[in-house]
Amino acid sequence: MLIKEIESLRNVIKDWKKSGYSIGLVPTMGFLHEGHQSLIKKAVKENDKVVVSVFVNPTQFGPNEDFNSYPRDIEKDFKYCMDSGASVVFNPSSEEMYLKGNCTTISVSGLTDFLCGSKRPVHFGGVCLVVSKFLNIVTPDKAYFGEKDAQQLAVIKRMVKDLNIGTEIIGCPIVREKDGLAKSSRNTYLSKKERKSALILNKSLNLVKKELMNGTLDVKKLENLIISTINAEPLAKIDYVEIVDSNTLQPVKEIEDSILVAIAVFIGKTRLIDNFTFELNI
Ligand code: PAF
């Protein structure tokens, strides 16, 4: 079922709740790929009913970002969701989601100081606003997010805890192409040449993973290894390379516990992100 109005979705949810169904939510911006599909399939396995939201959220894009050019194909997305076992695709308009004169903001401090938060100043405010709206409208038991957006996942988990929202937030592993590139709707922007260059993200992370496993714990050395590997790729330009504590998302000087190694890189005009977490077993 395709639903465009909040009121209609609320009525469906009310009926489901009356029947005692558990509800899973998969928030997306559409142009779905196997990464999204893995979230939908997990949600279908764990809940009686699943809502997939498809909404390119204007409030999470900065003025010079790709809101207008972000790929959209609701017909294809709808079929993909139904084939993957979803019950409802919620595809509201911007006007439906945002009342004129909206004056509420949500800010999760600390966790947004570094990584994408420092490079995209309005981004997480917009993500938190739209995700809290979806959680309020759907009131799901569980909501599913990809670990490729590791900072987004941490921020949403914190917001849900701080605002006493009764939804369990579930992170799902990164899904990659056969050659290692993390799946992303933005990969469609890449030319053939850029698509090849984009492999440098995963390659540089794998080099560092190997170093960590061999016992290298010098943060600067590890960061420099990523930087020099990426800088050797002519089409790539680093936005950030950071090693942070995976709970606080603050930069670490020494590797003591669990870390997140996260990077954002422009390949031509396309900004791609990737990451992995590493636990030090002492
Ligand atoms: O990860 C995304 O696709 C978006 O940031 C989300 C969570 C759907 C909010 O618009």
PDB file of C-alpha atoms and ligand atoms in Angstrom:
ATOM      1  CA  MET A   1       0.000   0.000   0.000  1.00  0.00           C
ATOM      2  CA  LEU A   2       1.326   3.488  -0.912  1.00  0.00           C
ATOM      3  CA  ILE A   3       0.327   6.229   1.551  1.00  0.00           C
ATOM      4  CA  LYS A   4       1.016   9.943   1.136  1.00  0.00           C
ATOM      5  CA  GLU A   5      -0.931  11.518   4.021  1.00  0.00           C
ATOM      6  CA  ILE A   6       0.001  11.378   7.716  1.00  0.00           C
ATOM      7  CA  GLU A   7      -3.657  11.017   8.738  1.00  0.00           C
ATOM      8  CA  SER A   8      -4.195   7.956   6.488  1.00  0.00           C
ATOM      9  CA  LEU A   9      -1.035   6.324   7.813  1.00  0.00           C
ATOM     10  CA  ARG A  10      -2.134   7.000  11.393  1.00  0.00           C
ATOM     11  CA  ASN A  11      -5.472   5.259  10.702  1.00  0.00           C
ATOM     12  CA  VAL A  12      -3.708   2.172   9.333  1.00  0.00           C
ATOM     13  CA  ILE A  13      -1.347   2.126  12.335  1.00  0.00           C
ATOM     14  CA  LYS A  14      -4.331   2.432  14.718  1.00  0.00           C
ATOM     15  CA  ASP A  15      -5.942  -0.652  13.149  1.00  0.00           C
ATOM     16  CA  TRP A  16      -2.691  -2.620  13.303  1.00  0.00           C
ATOM     17  CA  LYS A  17      -2.237  -1.733  16.974  1.00  0.00           C
ATOM     18  CA  LYS A  18      -5.845  -2.766  17.710  1.00  0.00           C
ATOM     19  CA  SER A  19      -5.042  -6.161  16.198  1.00  0.00           C
ATOM     20  CA  GLY A  20      -1.916  -6.428  18.352  1.00  0.00           C
ATOM     21  CA  TYR A  21       0.586  -6.323  15.484  1.00  0.00           C
ATOM     22  CA  SER A  22       4.196  -5.340  16.100  1.00  0.00           C
ATOM     23  CA  ILE A  23       5.459  -2.611  13.774  1.00  0.00           C
ATOM     24  CA  GLY A  24       8.868  -2.013  12.220  1.00  0.00           C
ATOM     25  CA  LEU A  25       9.933   1.239  10.525  1.00  0.00           C
ATOM     26  CA  VAL A  26      12.656   1.646   7.892  1.00  0.00           C
ATOM     27  CA  PRO A  27      13.251   5.360   7.213  1.00  0.00           C
ATOM     28  CA  THR A  28      14.871   6.029   3.806  1.00  0.00           C
ATOM     29  CA  MET A  29      15.342   8.775   1.256  1.00  0.00           C
ATOM     30  CA  GLY A  30      14.499   6.344  -1.544  1.00  0.00           C
ATOM     31  CA  PHE A  31      16.356   5.233  -4.671  1.00  0.00           C
ATOM     32  CA  LEU A  32      16.618   1.973  -2.832  1.00  0.00           C
ATOM     33  CA  HIS A  33      19.400  -0.578  -3.167  1.00  0.00           C
ATOM     34  CA  GLU A  34      20.457  -3.830  -1.484  1.00  0.00           C
ATOM     35  CA  GLY A  35      21.615  -1.870   1.583  1.00  0.00           C
ATOM     36  CA  HIS A  36      18.045  -0.666   2.159  1.00  0.00           C
ATOM     37  CA  GLN A  37      16.732  -4.103   1.259  1.00  0.00           C
ATOM     38  CA  SER A  38      18.768  -5.676   4.060  1.00  0.00           C
ATOM     39  CA  LEU A  39      17.070  -3.286   6.529  1.00  0.00           C
ATOM     40  CA  ILE A  40      13.608  -4.023   5.123  1.00  0.00           C
ATOM     41  CA  LYS A  41      14.179  -7.794   5.200  1.00  0.00           C
ATOM     42  CA  LYS A  42      15.393  -7.674   8.808  1.00  0.00           C
ATOM     43  CA  ALA A  43      12.376  -5.534   9.738  1.00  0.00           C
ATOM     44  CA  VAL A  44      10.034  -7.993   7.980  1.00  0.00           C
ATOM     45  CA  LYS A  45      11.587 -10.902   9.876  1.00  0.00           C
ATOM     46  CA  GLU A  46      11.256  -9.181  13.259  1.00  0.00           C
ATOM     47  CA  ASN A  47       7.839  -7.467  12.983  1.00  0.00           C
ATOM     48  CA  ASP A  48       4.265  -8.269  11.895  1.00  0.00           C
ATOM     49  CA  LYS A  49       3.993  -5.081   9.799  1.00  0.00           C
ATOM     50  CA  VAL A  50       6.665  -2.908   8.207  1.00  0.00           C
ATOM     51  CA  VAL A  51       6.475   0.731   7.095  1.00  0.00           C
ATOM     52  CA  VAL A  52       9.189   2.039   4.751  1.00  0.00           C
ATOM     53  CA  SER A  53       9.290   5.830   4.549  1.00  0.00           C
ATOM     54  CA  VAL A  54      10.580   7.274   1.280  1.00  0.00           C
ATOM     55  CA  PHE A  55      11.201  10.989   1.730  1.00  0.00           C
ATOM     56  CA  VAL A  56      14.068  13.159   0.506  1.00  0.00           C
ATOM     57  CA  ASN A  57      14.208  15.361   3.570  1.00  0.00           C
ATOM     58  CA  PRO A  58      14.984  18.994   2.672  1.00  0.00           C
ATOM     59  CA  THR A  59      15.992  20.022   6.210  1.00  0.00           C
ATOM     60  CA  GLN A  60      19.050  17.751   6.309  1.00  0.00           C
ATOM     61  CA  PHE A  61      20.689  19.232   3.197  1.00  0.00           C
ATOM     62  CA  GLY A  62      22.900  22.333   3.342  1.00  0.00           C
ATOM     63  CA  PRO A  63      22.431  25.143   0.794  1.00  0.00           C
ATOM     64  CA  ASN A  64      25.191  23.859  -1.534  1.00  0.00           C
ATOM     65  CA  GLU A  65      24.330  20.182  -1.221  1.00  0.00           C
ATOM     66  CA  ASP A  66      22.499  17.818  -3.551  1.00  0.00           C
ATOM     67  CA  PHE A  67      18.855  18.096  -2.418  1.00  0.00           C
ATOM     68  CA  ASN A  68      17.581  18.975  -5.907  1.00  0.00           C
ATOM     69  CA  SER A  69      19.653  16.397  -7.756  1.00  0.00           C
ATOM     70  CA  TYR A  70      19.211  13.579  -5.205  1.00  0.00           C
ATOM     71  CA  PRO A  71      17.932  10.584  -7.245  1.00  0.00           C
ATOM     72  CA  ARG A  72      14.214   9.808  -6.961  1.00  0.00           C
ATOM     73  CA  ASP A  73      12.077   6.969  -8.384  1.00  0.00           C
ATOM     74  CA  ILE A  74       9.031   6.282  -6.198  1.00  0.00           C
ATOM     75  CA  GLU A  75       7.438   3.744  -8.572  1.00  0.00           C
ATOM     76  CA  LYS A  76      10.531   1.571  -8.607  1.00  0.00           C
ATOM     77  CA  ASP A  77      11.001   2.034  -4.832  1.00  0.00           C
ATOM     78  CA  PHE A  78       7.389   1.053  -4.137  1.00  0.00           C
ATOM     79  CA  LYS A  79       7.728  -2.198  -6.091  1.00  0.00           C
ATOM     80  CA  TYR A  80      11.086  -2.926  -4.451  1.00  0.00           C
ATOM     81  CA  CYS A  81       9.562  -2.475  -0.963  1.00  0.00           C
ATOM     82  CA  MET A  82       6.532  -4.653  -1.744  1.00  0.00           C
ATOM     83  CA  ASP A  83       8.763  -7.377  -3.242  1.00  0.00           C
ATOM     84  CA  SER A  84      10.904  -7.228  -0.094  1.00  0.00           C
ATOM     85  CA  GLY A  85       7.866  -7.829   2.136  1.00  0.00           C
ATOM     86  CA  ALA A  86       6.994  -4.315   3.385  1.00  0.00           C
ATOM     87  CA  SER A  87       3.348  -3.577   4.247  1.00  0.00           C
ATOM     88  CA  VAL A  88       3.269   0.176   3.565  1.00  0.00           C
ATOM     89  CA  VAL A  89       5.418   2.726   1.753  1.00  0.00           C
ATOM     90  CA  PHE A  90       4.952   6.186   3.246  1.00  0.00           C
ATOM     91  CA  ASN A  91       5.859   8.859   0.675  1.00  0.00           C
ATOM     92  CA  PRO A  92       4.719  12.266   1.962  1.00  0.00           C
ATOM     93  CA  SER A  93       5.327  15.630   0.274  1.00  0.00           C
ATOM     94  CA  SER A  94       7.503  18.259   1.987  1.00  0.00           C
ATOM     95  CA  GLU A  95       4.333  20.275   2.698  1.00  0.00           C
ATOM     96  CA  GLU A  96       2.751  17.247   4.383  1.00  0.00           C
ATOM     97  CA  MET A  97       5.816  16.725   6.604  1.00  0.00           C
ATOM     98  CA  TYR A  98       6.610  20.338   7.457  1.00  0.00           C
ATOM     99  CA  LEU A  99       3.971  22.837   8.552  1.00  0.00           C
ATOM    100  CA  LYS A 100       4.587  26.386   7.350  1.00  0.00           C
ATOM    101  CA  GLY A 101       6.484  28.265  10.032  1.00  0.00           C
ATOM    102  CA  ASN A 102       7.790  25.122  11.740  1.00  0.00           C
ATOM    103  CA  CYS A 103       9.743  26.467  14.714  1.00  0.00           C
ATOM    104  CA  THR A 104      10.898  23.310  16.468  1.00  0.00           C
ATOM    105  CA  THR A 105      14.504  22.169  16.247  1.00  0.00           C
ATOM    106  CA  ILE A 106      16.309  19.194  17.747  1.00  0.00           C
ATOM    107  CA  SER A 107      19.989  19.280  18.526  1.00  0.00           C
ATOM    108  CA  VAL A 108      22.058  16.412  19.888  1.00  0.00           C
ATOM    109  CA  SER A 109      25.228  17.992  21.207  1.00  0.00           C
ATOM    110  CA  GLY A 110      28.638  16.368  21.643  1.00  0.00           C
ATOM    111  CA  LEU A 111      28.023  13.441  19.319  1.00  0.00           C
ATOM    112  CA  THR A 112      27.704  15.873  16.399  1.00  0.00           C
ATOM    113  CA  ASP A 113      30.908  17.864  17.082  1.00  0.00           C
ATOM    114  CA  PHE A 114      33.137  15.868  14.707  1.00  0.00           C
ATOM    115  CA  LEU A 115      32.919  13.709  11.547  1.00  0.00           C
ATOM    116  CA  CYS A 116      29.951  14.675   9.308  1.00  0.00           C
ATOM    117  CA  GLY A 117      28.576  16.929  12.064  1.00  0.00           C
ATOM    118  CA  SER A 118      31.466  19.393  11.694  1.00  0.00           C
ATOM    119  CA  LYS A 119      31.374  19.313   7.881  1.00  0.00           C
ATOM    120  CA  ARG A 120      27.596  19.480   7.412  1.00  0.00           C
ATOM    121  CA  PRO A 121      26.367  21.957  10.064  1.00  0.00           C
ATOM    122  CA  VAL A 122      22.605  21.640   9.417  1.00  0.00           C
ATOM    123  CA  HIS A 123      22.595  17.925   8.648  1.00  0.00           C
ATOM    124  CA  PHE A 124      21.917  16.224  11.972  1.00  0.00           C
ATOM    125  CA  GLY A 125      19.353  18.829  13.077  1.00  0.00           C
ATOM    126  CA  GLY A 126      17.367  17.905   9.952  1.00  0.00           C
ATOM    127  CA  VAL A 127      17.871  14.152  10.403  1.00  0.00           C
ATOM    128  CA  CYS A 128      16.747  14.295  14.054  1.00  0.00           C
ATOM    129  CA  LEU A 129      13.707  16.407  13.207  1.00  0.00           C
ATOM    130  CA  VAL A 130      12.473  14.128  10.434  1.00  0.00           C
ATOM    131  CA  VAL A 131      13.268  10.875  12.246  1.00  0.00           C
ATOM    132  CA  SER A 132      11.499  12.060  15.415  1.00  0.00           C
ATOM    133  CA  LYS A 133       8.478  12.971  13.275  1.00  0.00           C
ATOM    134  CA  PHE A 134       8.438   9.505  11.667  1.00  0.00           C
ATOM    135  CA  LEU A 135       8.781   7.866  15.090  1.00  0.00           C
ATOM    136  CA  ASN A 136       5.868   9.967  16.394  1.00  0.00           C
ATOM    137  CA  ILE A 137       3.662   9.212  13.388  1.00  0.00           C
ATOM    138  CA  VAL A 138       4.373   5.475  13.096  1.00  0.00           C
ATOM    139  CA  THR A 139       5.120   4.733  16.789  1.00  0.00           C
ATOM    140  CA  PRO A 140       7.040   1.602  15.729  1.00  0.00           C
ATOM    141  CA  ASP A 141       8.364  -1.063  18.092  1.00  0.00           C
ATOM    142  CA  LYS A 142      11.646  -1.098  16.181  1.00  0.00           C
ATOM    143  CA  ALA A 143      13.327   1.193  13.647  1.00  0.00           C
ATOM    144  CA  TYR A 144      16.215   0.164  11.392  1.00  0.00           C
ATOM    145  CA  PHE A 145      19.227   2.212  10.251  1.00  0.00           C
ATOM    146  CA  GLY A 146      22.397   1.334   8.345  1.00  0.00           C
ATOM    147  CA  GLU A 147      25.819   1.343   9.998  1.00  0.00           C
ATOM    148  CA  LYS A 148      27.327   3.109   6.970  1.00  0.00           C
ATOM    149  CA  ASP A 149      25.927   6.284   8.553  1.00  0.00           C
ATOM    150  CA  ALA A 150      27.568   5.405  11.864  1.00  0.00           C
ATOM    151  CA  GLN A 151      27.297   8.915  13.303  1.00  0.00           C
ATOM    152  CA  GLN A 152      23.619   9.134  12.307  1.00  0.00           C
ATOM    153  CA  LEU A 153      22.941   5.841  14.083  1.00  0.00           C
ATOM    154  CA  ALA A 154      24.699   7.019  17.280  1.00  0.00           C
ATOM    155  CA  VAL A 155      22.890  10.379  17.216  1.00  0.00           C
ATOM    156  CA  ILE A 156      19.468   8.782  16.705  1.00  0.00           C
ATOM    157  CA  LYS A 157      20.066   6.242  19.490  1.00  0.00           C
ATOM    158  CA  ARG A 158      20.970   9.104  21.841  1.00  0.00           C
ATOM    159  CA  MET A 159      17.994  11.248  20.778  1.00  0.00           C
ATOM    160  CA  VAL A 160      15.571   8.368  21.338  1.00  0.00           C
ATOM    161  CA  LYS A 161      17.064   7.747  24.788  1.00  0.00           C
ATOM    162  CA  ASP A 162      17.043  11.429  25.779  1.00  0.00           C
ATOM    163  CA  LEU A 163      13.466  12.016  24.552  1.00  0.00           C
ATOM    164  CA  ASN A 164      12.106   8.776  26.072  1.00  0.00           C
ATOM    165  CA  ILE A 165      10.855   7.577  22.699  1.00  0.00           C
ATOM    166  CA  GLY A 166       9.717   3.972  23.116  1.00  0.00           C
ATOM    167  CA  THR A 167      11.219   2.599  19.887  1.00  0.00           C
ATOM    168  CA  GLU A 168      14.180   0.219  19.803  1.00  0.00           C
ATOM    169  CA  ILE A 169      16.800   1.505  17.336  1.00  0.00           C
ATOM    170  CA  ILE A 170      18.537  -1.260  15.422  1.00  0.00           C
ATOM    171  CA  GLY A 171      21.763  -0.841  13.467  1.00  0.00           C
ATOM    172  CA  CYS A 172      22.395  -3.082  10.434  1.00  0.00           C
ATOM    173  CA  PRO A 173      25.776  -3.899   8.841  1.00  0.00           C
ATOM    174  CA  ILE A 174      27.118  -2.073   5.778  1.00  0.00           C
ATOM    175  CA  VAL A 175      26.242  -3.813   2.506  1.00  0.00           C
ATOM    176  CA  ARG A 176      28.970  -3.633  -0.150  1.00  0.00           C
ATOM    177  CA  GLU A 177      29.289  -4.180  -3.873  1.00  0.00           C
ATOM    178  CA  LYS A 178      31.345  -7.242  -4.872  1.00  0.00           C
ATOM    179  CA  ASP A 179      34.442  -5.039  -5.249  1.00  0.00           C
ATOM    180  CA  GLY A 180      34.026  -3.528  -1.749  1.00  0.00           C
ATOM    181  CA  LEU A 181      32.383  -0.165  -2.466  1.00  0.00           C
ATOM    182  CA  ALA A 182      29.745   0.542   0.198  1.00  0.00           C
ATOM    183  CA  LYS A 183      26.271   0.665  -1.376  1.00  0.00           C
ATOM    184  CA  SER A 184      24.835   4.169  -1.546  1.00  0.00           C
ATOM    185  CA  SER A 185      22.159   5.932  -3.583  1.00  0.00           C
ATOM    186  CA  ARG A 186      24.855   8.530  -4.362  1.00  0.00           C
ATOM    187  CA  ASN A 187      26.980   5.906  -6.170  1.00  0.00           C
ATOM    188  CA  THR A 188      24.676   6.530  -9.150  1.00  0.00           C
ATOM    189  CA  TYR A 189      26.324   9.972  -9.558  1.00  0.00           C
ATOM    190  CA  LEU A 190      29.701   8.357 -10.347  1.00  0.00           C
ATOM    191  CA  SER A 191      31.071   8.145 -13.893  1.00  0.00           C
ATOM    192  CA  LYS A 192      32.798   4.905 -14.891  1.00  0.00           C
ATOM    193  CA  LYS A 193      36.195   6.402 -14.082  1.00  0.00           C
ATOM    194  CA  GLU A 194      34.983   7.807 -10.751  1.00  0.00           C
ATOM    195  CA  ARG A 195      33.372   4.482  -9.844  1.00  0.00           C
ATOM    196  CA  LYS A 196      36.826   2.857 -10.099  1.00  0.00           C
ATOM    197  CA  SER A 197      38.447   5.631  -8.031  1.00  0.00           C
ATOM    198  CA  ALA A 198      35.779   5.260  -5.347  1.00  0.00           C
ATOM    199  CA  LEU A 199      37.288   1.895  -4.403  1.00  0.00           C
ATOM    200  CA  ILE A 200      40.000   3.880  -2.641  1.00  0.00           C
ATOM    201  CA  LEU A 201      37.679   4.408   0.355  1.00  0.00           C
ATOM    202  CA  ASN A 202      37.343   0.724   1.184  1.00  0.00           C
ATOM    203  CA  LYS A 203      40.954   0.020   0.172  1.00  0.00           C
ATOM    204  CA  SER A 204      42.364   2.627   2.588  1.00  0.00           C
ATOM    205  CA  LEU A 205      40.145   1.354   5.423  1.00  0.00           C
ATOM    206  CA  ASN A 206      41.231  -2.239   4.788  1.00  0.00           C
ATOM    207  CA  LEU A 207      44.896  -1.231   4.986  1.00  0.00           C
ATOM    208  CA  VAL A 208      44.296   0.358   8.386  1.00  0.00           C
ATOM    209  CA  LYS A 209      42.246  -2.610   9.600  1.00  0.00           C
ATOM    210  CA  LYS A 210      45.189  -4.843   8.749  1.00  0.00           C
ATOM    211  CA  GLU A 211      47.609  -2.536  10.593  1.00  0.00           C
ATOM    212  CA  LEU A 212      45.344  -2.548  13.660  1.00  0.00           C
ATOM    213  CA  MET A 213      45.172  -6.330  13.603  1.00  0.00           C
ATOM    214  CA  ASN A 214      48.962  -6.435  13.404  1.00  0.00           C
ATOM    215  CA  GLY A 215      49.073  -4.357  16.601  1.00  0.00           C
ATOM    216  CA  THR A 216      49.687  -0.807  15.295  1.00  0.00           C
ATOM    217  CA  LEU A 217      47.903   1.481  17.767  1.00  0.00           C
ATOM    218  CA  ASP A 218      49.448   4.834  16.849  1.00  0.00           C
ATOM    219  CA  VAL A 219      46.453   6.970  15.842  1.00  0.00           C
ATOM    220  CA  LYS A 220      48.433   9.535  13.828  1.00  0.00           C
ATOM    221  CA  LYS A 221      50.237   6.777  11.923  1.00  0.00           C
ATOM    222  CA  LEU A 222      46.952   5.049  11.117  1.00  0.00           C
ATOM    223  CA  GLU A 223      45.263   8.286  10.014  1.00  0.00           C
ATOM    224  CA  ASN A 224      48.284   9.169   7.870  1.00  0.00           C
ATOM    225  CA  LEU A 225      48.144   5.787   6.183  1.00  0.00           C
ATOM    226  CA  ILE A 226      44.549   6.499   5.094  1.00  0.00           C
ATOM    227  CA  ILE A 227      45.418  10.054   4.057  1.00  0.00           C
ATOM    228  CA  SER A 228      48.415   9.068   1.917  1.00  0.00           C
ATOM    229  CA  THR A 229      46.520   6.175   0.313  1.00  0.00           C
ATOM    230  CA  ILE A 230      43.593   8.402  -0.643  1.00  0.00           C
ATOM    231  CA  ASN A 231      45.798  11.308  -1.748  1.00  0.00           C
ATOM    232  CA  ALA A 232      47.512   8.986  -4.228  1.00  0.00           C
ATOM    233  CA  GLU A 233      44.176   8.660  -6.075  1.00  0.00           C
ATOM    234  CA  PRO A 234      43.905  11.657  -8.442  1.00  0.00           C
ATOM    235  CA  LEU A 235      40.081  11.926  -8.478  1.00  0.00           C
ATOM    236  CA  ALA A 236      39.743  11.713  -4.681  1.00  0.00           C
ATOM    237  CA  LYS A 237      39.709  14.650  -2.261  1.00  0.00           C
ATOM    238  CA  ILE A 238      39.501  14.018   1.494  1.00  0.00           C
ATOM    239  CA  ASP A 239      36.707  15.726   3.427  1.00  0.00           C
ATOM    240  CA  TYR A 240      37.741  14.093   6.707  1.00  0.00           C
ATOM    241  CA  VAL A 241      39.656  11.117   8.080  1.00  0.00           C
ATOM    242  CA  GLU A 242      38.987  10.580  11.778  1.00  0.00           C
ATOM    243  CA  ILE A 243      39.522   7.947  14.428  1.00  0.00           C
ATOM    244  CA  VAL A 244      37.058   8.498  17.263  1.00  0.00           C
ATOM    245  CA  ASP A 245      35.777   6.697  20.338  1.00  0.00           C
ATOM    246  CA  SER A 246      32.844   4.662  19.047  1.00  0.00           C
ATOM    247  CA  ASN A 247      30.609   5.641  21.990  1.00  0.00           C
ATOM    248  CA  THR A 248      31.352   9.366  22.407  1.00  0.00           C
ATOM    249  CA  LEU A 249      32.456  10.038  18.783  1.00  0.00           C
ATOM    250  CA  GLN A 250      35.233  12.259  20.174  1.00  0.00           C
ATOM    251  CA  PRO A 251      38.706  11.941  18.605  1.00  0.00           C
ATOM    252  CA  VAL A 252      41.067   9.598  20.472  1.00  0.00           C
ATOM    253  CA  LYS A 253      44.777  10.128  21.087  1.00  0.00           C
ATOM    254  CA  GLU A 254      45.357   6.499  21.980  1.00  0.00           C
ATOM    255  CA  ILE A 255      43.453   3.377  21.077  1.00  0.00           C
ATOM    256  CA  GLU A 256      42.213   1.890  24.319  1.00  0.00           C
ATOM    257  CA  ASP A 257      38.782   0.432  23.795  1.00  0.00           C
ATOM    258  CA  SER A 258      36.368   0.532  20.864  1.00  0.00           C
ATOM    259  CA  ILE A 259      37.047   2.944  18.004  1.00  0.00           C
ATOM    260  CA  LEU A 260      35.289   4.075  14.874  1.00  0.00           C
ATOM    261  CA  VAL A 261      37.500   4.756  11.860  1.00  0.00           C
ATOM    262  CA  ALA A 262      35.423   7.006   9.607  1.00  0.00           C
ATOM    263  CA  ILE A 263      36.133   8.820   6.360  1.00  0.00           C
ATOM    264  CA  ALA A 264      34.337  11.136   3.948  1.00  0.00           C
ATOM    265  CA  VAL A 265      35.865  11.600   0.508  1.00  0.00           C
ATOM    266  CA  PHE A 266      34.846  13.543  -2.578  1.00  0.00           C
ATOM    267  CA  ILE A 267      35.196  11.526  -5.762  1.00  0.00           C
ATOM    268  CA  GLY A 268      34.794  14.278  -8.305  1.00  0.00           C
ATOM    269  CA  LYS A 269      31.729  16.139  -6.992  1.00  0.00           C
ATOM    270  CA  THR A 270      30.259  13.123  -5.185  1.00  0.00           C
ATOM    271  CA  ARG A 271      30.788  12.902  -1.430  1.00  0.00           C
ATOM    272  CA  LEU A 272      31.012   9.312  -0.168  1.00  0.00           C
ATOM    273  CA  ILE A 273      31.416   8.009   3.388  1.00  0.00           C
ATOM    274  CA  ASP A 274      32.639   4.716   4.804  1.00  0.00           C
ATOM    275  CA  ASN A 275      33.778   3.368   8.168  1.00  0.00           C
ATOM    276  CA  PHE A 276      34.508   0.381  10.367  1.00  0.00           C
ATOM    277  CA  THR A 277      34.613  -0.200  14.120  1.00  0.00           C
ATOM    278  CA  PHE A 278      37.445  -1.949  15.885  1.00  0.00           C
ATOM    279  CA  GLU A 279      37.476  -3.364  19.412  1.00  0.00           C
ATOM    280  CA  LEU A 280      40.760  -3.679  21.199  1.00  0.00           C
ATOM    281  CA  ASN A 281      40.789  -6.996  23.043  1.00  0.00           C
ATOM    282  CA  ILE A 282      43.236  -6.672  25.906  1.00  0.00           C
TER     283      ILE A 282
HETATM  284  O1  PAF B   1      19.829   7.713   6.198  1.00  0.00           O
HETATM  285  C1  PAF B   1      18.960   8.299   5.523  1.00  0.00           C
HETATM  286  O2  PAF B   1      18.604   7.885   4.428  1.00  0.00           O
HETATM  287  C2  PAF B   1      18.313   9.566   6.079  1.00  0.00           C
HETATM  288  O3  PAF B   1      19.248  10.344   6.758  1.00  0.00           O
HETATM  289  C3  PAF B   1      17.083   9.272   6.962  1.00  0.00           C
HETATM  290  C4  PAF B   1      17.446   8.512   8.215  1.00  0.00           C
HETATM  291  C5  PAF B   1      16.046   8.501   6.164  1.00  0.00           C
HETATM  292  C6  PAF B   1      16.445  10.606   7.398  1.00  0.00           C
HETATM  293  O4  PAF B   1      16.037  11.366   6.310  1.00  0.00           O
END
